[in-house]
Tab-separated table of C-alpha atoms in Angstrom:
chain	number	residue	atom	x	y	z
Q	1	MET	CA	0.443	-0.066	-0.304
Q	2	ALA	CA	2.962	2.509	1.142
Q	3	SER	CA	5.462	1.898	-2.664
Q	4	LEU	CA	1.326	2.273	-4.613
Q	5	LEU	CA	1.051	5.871	-2.271
Q	6	THR	CA	4.301	6.401	-3.091
Q	7	THR	CA	4.293	6.359	-6.641
Q	8	PHE	CA	1.623	8.467	-6.822
Q	9	PHE	CA	2.895	10.823	-5.512
Q	10	SER	CA	5.793	10.995	-7.894
Q	11	HIS	CA	3.271	10.908	-10.630
Q	12	TYR	CA	2.066	14.033	-9.469
Q	13	LEU	CA	4.832	15.814	-8.499
Q	14	LEU	CA	6.396	14.933	-11.308
Q	15	LEU	CA	2.985	15.758	-13.893
Q	16	PHE	CA	3.315	18.917	-11.628
Q	17	LEU	CA	6.610	19.896	-11.861
Q	18	LEU	CA	5.497	19.124	-15.697
Q	19	LEU	CA	2.854	20.997	-15.778
Q	20	ILE	CA	5.473	24.360	-13.604
Q	21	PHE	CA	7.843	24.047	-16.953
Q	22	ALA	CA	5.225	24.296	-19.235
Q	23	ILE	CA	4.436	28.054	-17.698
Q	24	VAL	CA	7.138	29.211	-16.898
Q	25	LEU	CA	9.810	28.836	-19.144
Q	26	PRO	CA	8.257	29.801	-22.265
Q	27	SER	CA	6.933	32.767	-20.529
Q	28	ARG	CA	10.649	33.263	-19.366
Q	29	CYS	CA	11.828	32.098	-22.837
Q	30	ALA	CA	8.925	34.497	-24.391
Q	31	ASN	CA	10.648	37.826	-22.125
Q	32	ALA	CA	14.186	37.103	-23.046
Q	33	THR	CA	13.075	37.125	-26.028
Q	34	GLN	CA	11.664	40.489	-25.884
Q	35	LYS	CA	14.772	41.913	-23.780
Q	36	GLU	CA	16.942	41.125	-26.560
Q	37	PHE	CA	14.971	42.402	-28.626
Q	38	LEU	CA	14.768	45.193	-27.243
Q	39	SER	CA	18.101	46.087	-27.118
Q	40	SER	CA	19.061	45.419	-30.205
Q	41	TYR	CA	16.139	48.105	-31.815
Q	42	HIS	CA	14.808	51.132	-31.379
Q	43	THR	CA	10.809	51.902	-31.512
Q	44	VAL	CA	10.759	55.587	-31.223
Q	45	ASP	CA	8.264	58.269	-31.900
Q	46	VAL	CA	8.749	60.256	-35.473
Q	47	ARG	CA	8.186	63.150	-34.097
Q	48	SER	CA	10.360	63.073	-31.857
Q	49	LEU	CA	12.771	62.693	-34.318
Q	50	LEU	CA	11.814	65.650	-36.224
Q	51	PRO	CA	12.775	69.425	-35.962
Q	52	SER	CA	10.912	71.587	-33.366
Q	53	ASP	CA	10.137	75.423	-33.543
Q	54	ALA	CA	10.175	75.361	-29.217
Q	55	CYS	CA	13.470	75.262	-27.409
Q	56	SER	CA	13.999	73.144	-24.751
Q	57	SER	CA	15.767	70.607	-22.019
Q	58	SER	CA	16.149	67.039	-21.183
Q	59	LYS	CA	15.290	66.203	-18.253
Q	60	ALA	CA	19.300	64.599	-17.907
Q	61	LEU	CA	20.402	68.016	-18.532
Q	62	LEU	CA	18.590	70.048	-15.672
Q	63	GLU	CA	19.511	67.844	-13.166
Q	64	GLY	CA	23.363	67.815	-13.786
Q	65	SER	CA	23.581	71.297	-14.410
Q	66	ASP	CA	26.299	73.633	-12.096
Q	67	GLU	CA	28.606	76.481	-12.189
Q	68	GLN	CA	31.249	74.971	-14.633
Q	69	ARG	CA	29.007	73.901	-17.587
Q	70	LEU	CA	28.351	76.356	-21.071
Q	71	ASN	CA	25.182	75.862	-22.580
Q	72	LEU	CA	25.494	74.224	-25.851
Q	73	VAL	CA	23.587	75.193	-28.522
Q	74	HIS	CA	22.999	74.169	-32.855
Q	75	GLN	CA	23.443	77.872	-33.465
Q	76	HIS	CA	20.346	76.913	-36.194
Q	77	GLY	CA	18.117	76.447	-33.820
Q	78	PRO	CA	15.439	77.832	-31.677
Q	79	CYS	CA	17.963	77.521	-28.993
Q	80	SER	CA	20.461	79.957	-30.184
Q	81	PRO	CA	21.055	83.374	-29.313
Q	82	LEU	CA	21.879	83.502	-33.125
Q	83	HIS	CA	18.912	84.941	-35.650
Q	84	ARG	CA	19.338	84.169	-39.117
Q	85	LYS	CA	17.293	85.337	-41.606
Q	86	LYS	CA	17.576	82.351	-43.167
Q	87	ASN	CA	18.649	78.628	-42.655
Q	88	LEU	CA	20.671	77.038	-45.165
Q	89	SER	CA	18.837	74.219	-47.270
Q	90	HIS	CA	20.462	70.060	-45.782
Q	91	GLU	CA	21.873	69.862	-49.400
Q	92	GLN	CA	24.180	73.356	-48.488
Q	93	ILE	CA	25.300	71.688	-44.935
Q	94	LEU	CA	26.037	68.413	-46.549
Q	95	SER	CA	27.888	69.650	-49.597
Q	96	ASN	CA	30.047	72.160	-46.382
Q	97	ASP	CA	29.751	68.638	-44.673
Q	98	GLN	CA	32.630	68.002	-46.640
Q	99	SER	CA	34.570	70.506	-47.244
Q	100	ARG	CA	35.163	69.915	-43.451
Q	101	VAL	CA	35.944	66.671	-43.896
Q	102	ASP	CA	38.514	67.105	-47.116
Q	103	TRP	CA	39.883	70.060	-44.812
Q	104	LEU	CA	40.406	67.461	-41.646
Q	105	HIS	CA	42.590	64.836	-44.352
Q	106	GLN	CA	43.678	67.442	-45.907
Q	107	ARG	CA	45.644	67.969	-43.000
Q	108	ILE	CA	46.719	64.950	-42.207
Q	109	SER	CA	48.362	64.158	-46.163
Q	110	SER	CA	50.486	67.831	-46.195
Q	111	SER	CA	51.445	71.152	-44.876
Q	112	THR	CA	49.359	74.260	-44.966
Q	113	SER	CA	51.931	76.387	-44.379
Q	114	LYS	CA	52.405	78.389	-47.713
Q	115	GLN	CA	48.547	79.385	-47.685
Q	116	GLN	CA	48.902	80.106	-44.203
Q	117	ASP	CA	52.224	82.846	-44.826
Q	118	LYS	CA	49.863	84.549	-47.442
Q	119	LEU	CA	47.124	85.394	-45.056
Q	120	LEU	CA	49.908	87.387	-43.430
Q	121	ASP	CA	50.892	89.111	-45.485
Q	122	SER	CA	47.384	90.069	-46.463
Q	123	LEU	CA	47.245	91.225	-43.037
Q	124	GLY	CA	46.731	95.821	-43.566
Q	125	SER	CA	46.110	95.033	-47.304
Q	126	ALA	CA	43.001	93.929	-48.834
Q	127	THR	CA	44.535	91.134	-51.096
Q	128	ILE	CA	42.852	88.636	-50.458
Q	129	PRO	CA	38.765	88.565	-52.214
Q	130	ALA	CA	36.170	87.752	-49.841
Q	131	ARG	CA	34.712	84.116	-49.753
Q	132	SER	CA	31.521	82.812	-49.065
Q	133	GLY	CA	33.356	79.369	-47.968
Q	134	ASN	CA	31.227	78.118	-45.533
Q	135	SER	CA	32.284	74.932	-44.121
Q	136	LEU	CA	32.394	76.425	-40.103
Q	137	SER	CA	29.105	77.002	-41.008
Q	138	THR	CA	26.431	74.575	-40.210
Q	139	GLY	CA	26.201	71.049	-37.747
Q	140	ASN	CA	28.144	73.265	-35.135
Q	141	TYR	CA	27.626	73.717	-31.988
Q	142	ILE	CA	28.291	77.528	-30.311
Q	143	VAL	CA	28.495	78.327	-26.822
Q	144	SER	CA	28.905	81.974	-24.887
Q	145	ILE	CA	32.325	82.956	-23.963
Q	146	GLY	CA	33.202	86.580	-22.295
Q	147	ILE	CA	36.726	88.297	-23.029
Q	148	GLY	CA	38.170	90.989	-21.508
Q	149	THR	CA	37.523	93.959	-19.434
Q	150	PRO	CA	34.962	94.393	-17.866
Q	151	LYS	CA	33.634	91.450	-21.066
Q	152	ARG	CA	31.997	91.548	-23.246
Q	153	ASP	CA	29.599	88.187	-24.139
Q	154	PHE	CA	30.410	86.112	-28.220
Q	155	SER	CA	28.960	82.941	-29.300
Q	156	VAL	CA	31.192	81.203	-30.599
Q	157	VAL	CA	32.271	77.237	-32.543
Q	158	PHE	CA	33.696	75.159	-30.043
Q	159	ASP	CA	35.381	72.924	-32.278
Q	160	THR	CA	38.225	69.635	-30.979
Q	161	GLY	CA	39.644	70.338	-34.227
Q	162	SER	CA	40.776	73.271	-34.082
Q	163	ASP	CA	43.497	74.678	-31.494
Q	164	VAL	CA	43.573	77.966	-31.926
Q	165	THR	CA	40.665	80.369	-30.726
Q	166	TRP	CA	40.357	83.394	-31.868
Q	167	ILE	CA	37.127	86.582	-32.021
Q	168	GLN	CA	36.842	89.171	-34.786
Q	169	CYS	CA	37.980	92.688	-33.175
Q	170	LYS	CA	38.201	96.245	-34.604
Q	171	PRO	CA	39.683	97.950	-36.464
Q	172	CYS	CA	38.660	95.295	-39.314
Q	173	VAL	CA	41.124	96.567	-41.854
Q	174	SER	CA	39.948	94.508	-45.074
Q	175	HIS	CA	37.647	92.397	-44.321
Q	176	CYS	CA	34.808	91.275	-42.253
Q	177	TYR	CA	32.447	89.084	-42.798
Q	178	PRO	CA	28.687	89.825	-40.361
Q	179	GLN	CA	28.150	89.042	-37.168
Q	180	GLN	CA	25.992	88.892	-34.436
Q	181	ASP	CA	27.738	90.254	-31.270
Q	182	PRO	CA	29.355	93.413	-32.071
Q	183	LEU	CA	32.869	93.272	-33.270
Q	184	PHE	CA	35.532	92.969	-29.793
Q	185	ASP	CA	37.453	96.413	-28.975
Q	186	PRO	CA	40.488	96.269	-27.490
Q	187	LEU	CA	40.716	100.195	-26.788
Q	188	GLN	CA	37.394	98.911	-24.614
Q	189	SER	CA	39.634	96.746	-22.916
Q	190	SER	CA	42.474	96.987	-19.808
Q	191	THR	CA	43.482	93.961	-19.677
Q	192	TYR	CA	43.215	93.140	-23.117
Q	193	ALA	CA	47.694	93.405	-24.435
Q	194	ASN	CA	49.213	91.934	-27.689
Q	195	ILE	CA	52.197	89.293	-27.897
Q	196	SER	CA	55.212	90.960	-28.653
Q	197	CYS	CA	57.472	89.750	-30.676
Q	198	LYS	CA	60.121	88.917	-27.957
Q	199	SER	CA	57.899	86.215	-25.932
Q	200	PRO	CA	58.320	82.674	-26.057
Q	201	TYR	CA	54.387	82.300	-27.407
Q	202	CYS	CA	55.294	84.220	-31.127
Q	203	SER	CA	58.271	81.931	-31.134
Q	204	GLN	CA	56.888	80.046	-33.753
Q	205	ARG	CA	54.841	82.947	-35.051
Q	206	ARG	CA	55.724	85.597	-37.884
Q	207	CYS	CA	55.230	89.434	-36.709
Q	208	SER	CA	55.122	92.923	-37.552
Q	209	GLY	CA	55.421	95.893	-35.879
Q	210	SER	CA	52.485	95.951	-33.695
Q	211	GLY	CA	53.091	92.356	-32.420
Q	212	CYS	CA	52.790	88.327	-33.317
Q	213	LEU	CA	50.862	87.452	-35.807
Q	214	TYR	CA	48.683	84.596	-36.298
Q	215	SER	CA	46.858	82.865	-39.470
Q	216	VAL	CA	44.437	80.106	-39.679
Q	217	GLN	CA	42.665	79.015	-42.939
Q	218	TYR	CA	40.052	76.284	-43.331
Q	219	GLY	CA	40.022	74.050	-46.338
Q	220	ASP	CA	36.547	76.042	-48.767
Q	221	GLY	CA	38.774	79.299	-48.258
Q	222	SER	CA	37.351	80.991	-45.283
Q	223	TYR	CA	39.882	82.086	-43.136
Q	224	THR	CA	40.947	84.498	-40.289
Q	225	VAL	CA	43.638	86.899	-39.824
Q	226	GLY	CA	44.860	89.191	-37.242
Q	227	PHE	CA	47.208	89.706	-34.052
Q	228	TYR	CA	47.751	87.208	-31.158
Q	229	ALA	CA	46.849	88.311	-27.901
Q	230	GLN	CA	45.903	88.054	-24.685
Q	231	ASP	CA	43.215	88.949	-22.614
Q	232	THR	CA	40.706	87.802	-19.732
Q	233	LEU	CA	38.493	84.915	-21.374
Q	234	THR	CA	35.600	83.576	-19.083
Q	235	LEU	CA	33.891	80.391	-19.134
Q	236	THR	CA	32.120	80.841	-16.771
Q	237	PRO	CA	31.542	82.904	-12.890
Q	238	SER	CA	32.976	81.000	-11.200
Q	239	ASN	CA	35.749	79.644	-13.867
Q	240	VAL	CA	37.492	82.623	-15.375
Q	241	ILE	CA	41.293	82.569	-17.263
Q	242	PRO	CA	43.531	85.261	-17.102
Q	243	ASN	CA	45.764	85.885	-19.863
Q	244	PHE	CA	43.964	83.613	-22.221
Q	245	ARG	CA	46.398	83.997	-26.034
Q	246	PHE	CA	43.987	83.897	-28.382
Q	247	GLY	CA	43.477	85.351	-32.190
Q	248	CYS	CA	41.843	88.956	-32.692
Q	249	GLY	CA	41.245	88.783	-35.990
Q	250	GLU	CA	41.236	91.789	-38.308
Q	251	ASN	CA	40.589	90.314	-41.381
Q	252	ASN	CA	38.565	87.532	-41.738
Q	253	SER	CA	36.492	86.192	-44.543
Q	254	GLY	CA	33.960	82.555	-44.566
Q	255	LEU	CA	29.872	82.227	-42.990
Q	256	PHE	CA	30.911	81.131	-39.929
Q	257	GLY	CA	26.737	81.673	-39.365
Q	258	LEU	CA	26.440	84.972	-37.261
Q	259	ALA	CA	28.737	83.582	-34.638
Q	260	ALA	CA	31.559	85.591	-33.001
Q	261	GLY	CA	34.462	83.253	-34.448
Q	262	LEU	CA	35.818	79.968	-32.908
Q	263	LEU	CA	36.152	77.700	-29.212
Q	264	GLY	CA	39.461	75.714	-30.366
Q	265	LEU	CA	39.507	72.412	-27.868
Q	266	GLY	CA	42.332	70.309	-29.512
Q	267	ARG	CA	45.831	69.532	-28.062
Q	268	ALA	CA	48.486	71.504	-29.362
Q	269	MET	CA	49.936	74.510	-26.919
Q	270	THR	CA	47.912	77.242	-28.258
Q	271	SER	CA	43.795	75.448	-26.824
Q	272	LEU	CA	42.306	76.409	-24.447
Q	273	VAL	CA	42.002	72.807	-23.104
Q	274	SER	CA	46.176	73.809	-23.031
Q	275	GLN	CA	45.692	76.520	-21.558
Q	276	SER	CA	43.593	76.029	-18.972
Q	277	TYR	CA	45.425	72.693	-17.811
Q	278	GLN	CA	46.841	74.156	-14.597
Q	279	MET	CA	42.385	75.255	-13.000
Q	280	TYR	CA	41.301	71.506	-15.312
Q	281	GLY	CA	43.948	69.411	-15.453
Q	282	GLY	CA	43.853	68.747	-19.043
Q	283	VAL	CA	39.734	67.539	-18.122
Q	284	PHE	CA	36.562	69.173	-20.398
Q	285	SER	CA	33.378	67.240	-21.026
Q	286	TYR	CA	30.045	67.553	-23.419
Q	287	CYS	CA	27.169	66.823	-24.502
Q	288	ILE	CA	26.130	67.479	-27.820
Q	289	PRO	CA	21.887	67.172	-26.883
Q	290	PRO	CA	18.880	64.713	-29.559
Q	291	SER	CA	18.363	68.124	-32.231
Q	292	ALA	CA	18.146	71.378	-32.899
Q	293	SER	CA	15.724	71.806	-30.423
Q	294	SER	CA	17.184	71.067	-27.441
Q	295	MET	CA	20.344	72.007	-25.359
Q	296	GLY	CA	23.223	70.360	-23.700
Q	297	TYR	CA	26.013	71.488	-22.097
Q	298	LEU	CA	30.221	71.660	-22.591
Q	299	SER	CA	32.254	71.573	-19.156
Q	300	PHE	CA	36.224	71.288	-17.621
Q	301	GLY	CA	37.131	69.970	-15.265
Q	302	SER	CA	36.381	66.725	-13.801
Q	303	SER	CA	32.908	65.684	-11.902
Q	304	SER	CA	30.415	63.277	-10.843
Q	305	ALA	CA	28.735	63.397	-13.860
Q	306	MET	CA	31.630	61.143	-14.865
Q	307	THR	CA	31.680	57.692	-12.419
Q	308	ASN	CA	29.207	56.129	-15.303
Q	309	VAL	CA	31.855	56.781	-17.809
Q	310	LYS	CA	33.652	53.562	-20.235
Q	311	TYR	CA	37.863	54.560	-21.053
Q	312	THR	CA	39.216	54.039	-24.685
Q	313	PRO	CA	42.999	55.261	-25.061
Q	314	MET	CA	43.215	58.511	-26.563
Q	315	LEU	CA	46.568	58.021	-29.199
Q	316	ALA	CA	47.746	60.288	-30.580
Q	317	LYS	CA	50.174	61.574	-34.678
Q	318	PRO	CA	52.952	63.486	-34.251
Q	319	ASN	CA	51.992	64.938	-38.085
Q	320	THR	CA	48.712	65.563	-36.454
Q	321	PRO	CA	48.972	66.704	-32.385
Q	322	SER	CA	46.105	68.692	-32.163
Q	323	PHE	CA	43.255	65.742	-33.370
Q	324	TYR	CA	41.787	63.179	-31.301
Q	325	TYR	CA	42.196	59.197	-31.748
Q	326	LEU	CA	41.176	56.560	-31.192
Q	327	ASN	CA	41.287	53.012	-32.133
Q	328	LEU	CA	37.081	51.905	-33.264
Q	329	VAL	CA	37.632	48.264	-33.833
Q	330	ALA	CA	34.095	46.709	-34.471
Q	331	ILE	CA	30.579	48.196	-35.721
Q	332	SER	CA	27.271	46.114	-34.581
Q	333	VAL	CA	24.093	46.799	-35.596
Q	334	GLY	CA	21.016	45.527	-34.830
Q	335	GLY	CA	22.713	43.148	-31.814
Q	336	GLN	CA	24.924	41.752	-34.263
Q	337	GLN	CA	28.898	42.380	-34.845
Q	338	LEU	CA	29.689	42.213	-38.954
Q	339	SER	CA	32.290	40.739	-40.167
Q	340	ILE	CA	34.352	43.823	-40.567
Q	341	PRO	CA	38.630	42.470	-40.707
Q	342	PRO	CA	40.150	45.118	-37.928
Q	343	SER	CA	42.332	45.522	-40.363
Q	344	VAL	CA	40.202	47.969	-42.492
Q	345	PHE	CA	40.481	49.958	-39.054
Q	346	SER	CA	43.728	50.493	-38.464
Q	347	THR	CA	44.147	50.982	-40.976
Q	348	ALA	CA	43.263	54.301	-41.612
Q	349	GLY	CA	42.639	55.023	-38.410
Q	350	THR	CA	39.762	56.996	-36.346
Q	351	ILE	CA	39.600	60.791	-34.744
Q	352	ILE	CA	36.546	61.786	-32.853
Q	353	ASP	CA	35.549	65.769	-33.728
Q	354	SER	CA	32.969	67.723	-32.959
Q	355	GLY	CA	32.477	70.205	-36.034
Q	356	THR	CA	32.138	67.000	-38.835
Q	357	VAL	CA	28.173	66.026	-38.987
Q	358	ILE	CA	28.253	63.018	-40.402
Q	359	THR	CA	30.689	59.907	-39.380
Q	360	ARG	CA	32.660	58.925	-41.878
Q	361	LEU	CA	34.090	55.387	-42.794
Q	362	PRO	CA	35.595	53.010	-44.467
Q	363	PRO	CA	34.729	51.577	-47.554
Q	364	ASP	CA	34.218	49.041	-46.362
Q	365	ALA	CA	32.927	49.154	-42.980
Q	366	TYR	CA	30.622	51.422	-44.553
Q	367	SER	CA	29.481	48.605	-46.710
Q	368	ALA	CA	28.522	46.085	-44.612
Q	369	LEU	CA	26.936	48.875	-41.948
Q	370	ARG	CA	25.303	49.882	-44.980
Q	371	THR	CA	24.175	46.124	-45.603
Q	372	ALA	CA	22.886	45.395	-42.218
Q	373	PHE	CA	20.230	48.119	-42.119
Q	374	LYS	CA	19.246	47.943	-45.129
Q	375	GLN	CA	18.602	44.275	-44.679
Q	376	ASN	CA	16.861	45.326	-40.742
Q	377	MET	CA	15.066	47.539	-42.959
Q	378	ALA	CA	13.592	46.232	-45.505
Q	379	GLY	CA	9.810	46.068	-44.508
Q	380	TYR	CA	9.629	50.727	-45.176
Q	381	LYS	CA	9.727	52.379	-48.505
Q	382	SER	CA	13.032	53.543	-49.672
Q	383	ALA	CA	13.937	57.000	-50.639
Q	384	PRO	CA	15.692	58.844	-53.222
Q	385	GLY	CA	19.515	59.404	-51.331
Q	386	GLY	CA	21.530	62.677	-52.038
Q	387	SER	CA	25.258	63.178	-53.250
Q	388	LEU	CA	26.415	62.267	-49.614
Q	389	LEU	CA	23.507	60.002	-47.643
Q	390	ASP	CA	22.464	56.839	-50.396
Q	391	THR	CA	20.692	54.597	-47.316
Q	392	CYS	CA	17.249	56.678	-46.874
Q	393	TYR	CA	13.320	56.138	-46.288
Q	394	ASP	CA	10.225	57.097	-46.692
Q	395	PHE	CA	8.002	57.274	-43.247
Q	396	THR	CA	5.329	59.262	-44.546
Q	397	GLY	CA	2.369	57.843	-41.980
Q	398	ASN	CA	4.450	56.165	-39.670
Q	399	LYS	CA	3.815	57.015	-36.825
Q	400	SER	CA	6.302	54.994	-35.427
Q	401	ILE	CA	9.444	53.349	-36.635
Q	402	THR	CA	11.898	50.409	-35.033
Q	403	ILE	CA	15.437	51.337	-36.178
Q	404	PRO	CA	18.364	49.057	-35.620
Q	405	THR	CA	20.030	49.367	-33.140
Q	406	VAL	CA	24.343	50.045	-34.043
Q	407	GLU	CA	26.913	50.163	-31.860
Q	408	LEU	CA	30.674	51.527	-32.501
Q	409	HIS	CA	33.118	49.006	-30.640
Q	410	PHE	CA	35.977	51.067	-29.107
Q	411	ASP	CA	39.568	49.599	-27.694
Q	412	GLY	CA	39.531	48.807	-24.282
Q	413	SER	CA	36.509	46.811	-24.802
Q	414	VAL	CA	34.328	50.040	-24.723
Q	415	THR	CA	30.652	50.127	-26.696
Q	416	ALA	CA	29.543	53.352	-27.544
Q	417	LYS	CA	25.182	52.760	-28.062
Q	418	MET	CA	23.831	55.455	-30.548
Q	419	ASP	CA	21.193	56.841	-29.915
Q	420	ALA	CA	18.099	56.893	-32.406
Q	421	SER	CA	18.699	60.852	-32.901
Q	422	GLY	CA	21.752	59.564	-33.862
Q	423	ILE	CA	21.858	56.591	-36.212
Q	424	LEU	CA	19.297	58.508	-38.403
Q	425	TYR	CA	19.700	61.510	-40.436
Q	426	PHE	CA	15.980	63.542	-40.685
Q	427	ILE	CA	15.623	66.126	-44.155
Q	428	SER	CA	11.982	65.186	-43.998
Q	429	ILE	CA	9.339	63.023	-43.534
Q	430	SER	CA	9.028	61.608	-45.752
Q	431	GLN	CA	13.557	61.568	-46.484
Q	432	ALA	CA	15.725	60.080	-43.858
Q	433	CYS	CA	18.842	59.167	-43.768
Q	434	LEU	CA	21.422	56.735	-42.806
Q	435	ALA	CA	23.800	59.148	-40.951
Q	436	PHE	CA	26.855	57.629	-41.658
Q	437	ALA	CA	29.110	57.752	-44.791
Q	438	GLY	CA	32.196	56.245	-46.731
Q	439	ASN	CA	35.353	58.089	-47.639
Q	440	ASN	CA	36.223	57.111	-51.252
Q	441	ASP	CA	40.031	55.900	-50.296
Q	442	THR	CA	40.472	53.339	-48.213
Q	443	ASN	CA	43.341	54.923	-46.652
Q	444	ARG	CA	41.611	57.852	-45.014
Q	445	MET	CA	41.267	57.950	-41.294
Q	446	ALA	CA	37.493	57.429	-40.174
Q	447	ILE	CA	36.040	60.583	-38.398
Q	448	LEU	CA	33.798	59.967	-35.606
Q	449	GLY	CA	31.078	62.806	-36.088
Q	450	ASN	CA	28.991	64.500	-34.102
Q	451	THR	CA	25.111	63.806	-35.234
Q	452	GLN	CA	26.445	59.320	-33.343
Q	453	GLN	CA	27.636	61.638	-30.491
Q	454	ARG	CA	24.442	63.155	-29.275
Q	455	THR	CA	23.470	62.674	-25.978
Q	456	PHE	CA	26.423	60.677	-25.057
Q	457	ASN	CA	28.434	62.752	-22.062
Q	458	VAL	CA	32.044	62.726	-24.198
Q	459	VAL	CA	34.733	63.139	-21.845
Q	460	TYR	CA	37.971	64.181	-22.472
Q	461	ASP	CA	40.945	62.874	-20.807
Q	462	VAL	CA	44.811	64.899	-22.148
Q	463	SER	CA	46.536	64.018	-19.273
Q	464	LYS	CA	45.263	60.938	-18.210
Q	465	LYS	CA	45.037	60.159	-22.509
Q	466	MET	CA	41.406	59.018	-22.105
Q	467	ILE	CA	38.417	59.156	-23.886
Q	468	GLY	CA	35.304	58.149	-22.577
Q	469	PHE	CA	31.688	57.380	-23.440
Q	470	SER	CA	28.282	57.226	-21.037
Q	471	PRO	CA	24.826	57.633	-22.067
Q	472	GLY	CA	21.979	59.533	-21.173
Q	473	GLY	CA	24.432	62.980	-20.352
Q	474	CYS	CA	21.505	65.526	-21.992
């Protein structure tokens, strides 16, 4: 009898366990499948990716605000203090972006010293024709800084690919492009001084009877020429840098989007990063907002916001010491790593640049990315592309869309998972394109542009030679 009861209960227990497994396991598998799907795809409201006429600040930005931060805004968006009567078209934006990329590639492959000598010879004359070059006028972001005593506020483009900070100054000897802020007048600042020809800061520069000269020329022919000077730089009320060396431009040409000049955040000795090293230890960070209608930040020095940052080595090359190099080693789409030989990335090298709009990849890497993205987007209607962006979609009639994740993998086991706003470039609801492009030469360096950097807290630590990423910065 006991044996029969034992057998009965054993069978009953077995059936009970099988029933539990039949209920629980499919549920767990479904949850696992759902989590895998959510981690490999973005489902977003189409309207959230379209431009807006209203300026907004994200919750993350408001919660993380402090006195160290400068507001960072798209210079043509509703948050910008610059008010253009007419913004450039997307065709112009992308064309100008290519001009900047060509300039960056040129800086690596050749010297620009002869062009700069010609520019320096032009100061005090009108020998340089006014040009409509505008490689810095679009796709870039601006901050407000103070120059002089008493300080005057100026909206300037922030640029990790340039070193010399400069603003337009009175008197404009032969030409100044239109800007919104009044020109800086050195005579109105009690702390302004031209740097003398005998100064060690002028050892690599040209001189005139009035002092040290500087010149910068960009890839499309736009330029700035003037006196190398020093004055008080005010970033925030609690962040003031005396004797900051900058270019006081008296001969300038280019459509710089009504900005007064440029804030150079490169690695050379003339950059703000180097000049403020004693104050901030070579550390700065920024967050590029998800759209032109929202705000990000630029911050100097270490902060509590850097606790969750994952770092990859910051590299350098002797012939281009200004640029921030890093090792891109792989790309994933929809959670699947693409079959791209590591040599594809190592041959070209990679820099991160705040002024480039669209990320450029080696031809083979871009081809693999495009193929995988198209496969994942097969359910959407395709749209015509352009000269730069060739993988586009028509989302007319879609309230929400589901797009595959794109992840960039860097040396040091660092993965940067793009925000949805960093994957597609919206020209219109009927033409949204994959925001990547391929270089036309396998030897040309890859460039991580500002679209793919959106919403990341991007940290540069020059002293430790590291570049870091953490999501949800703004």
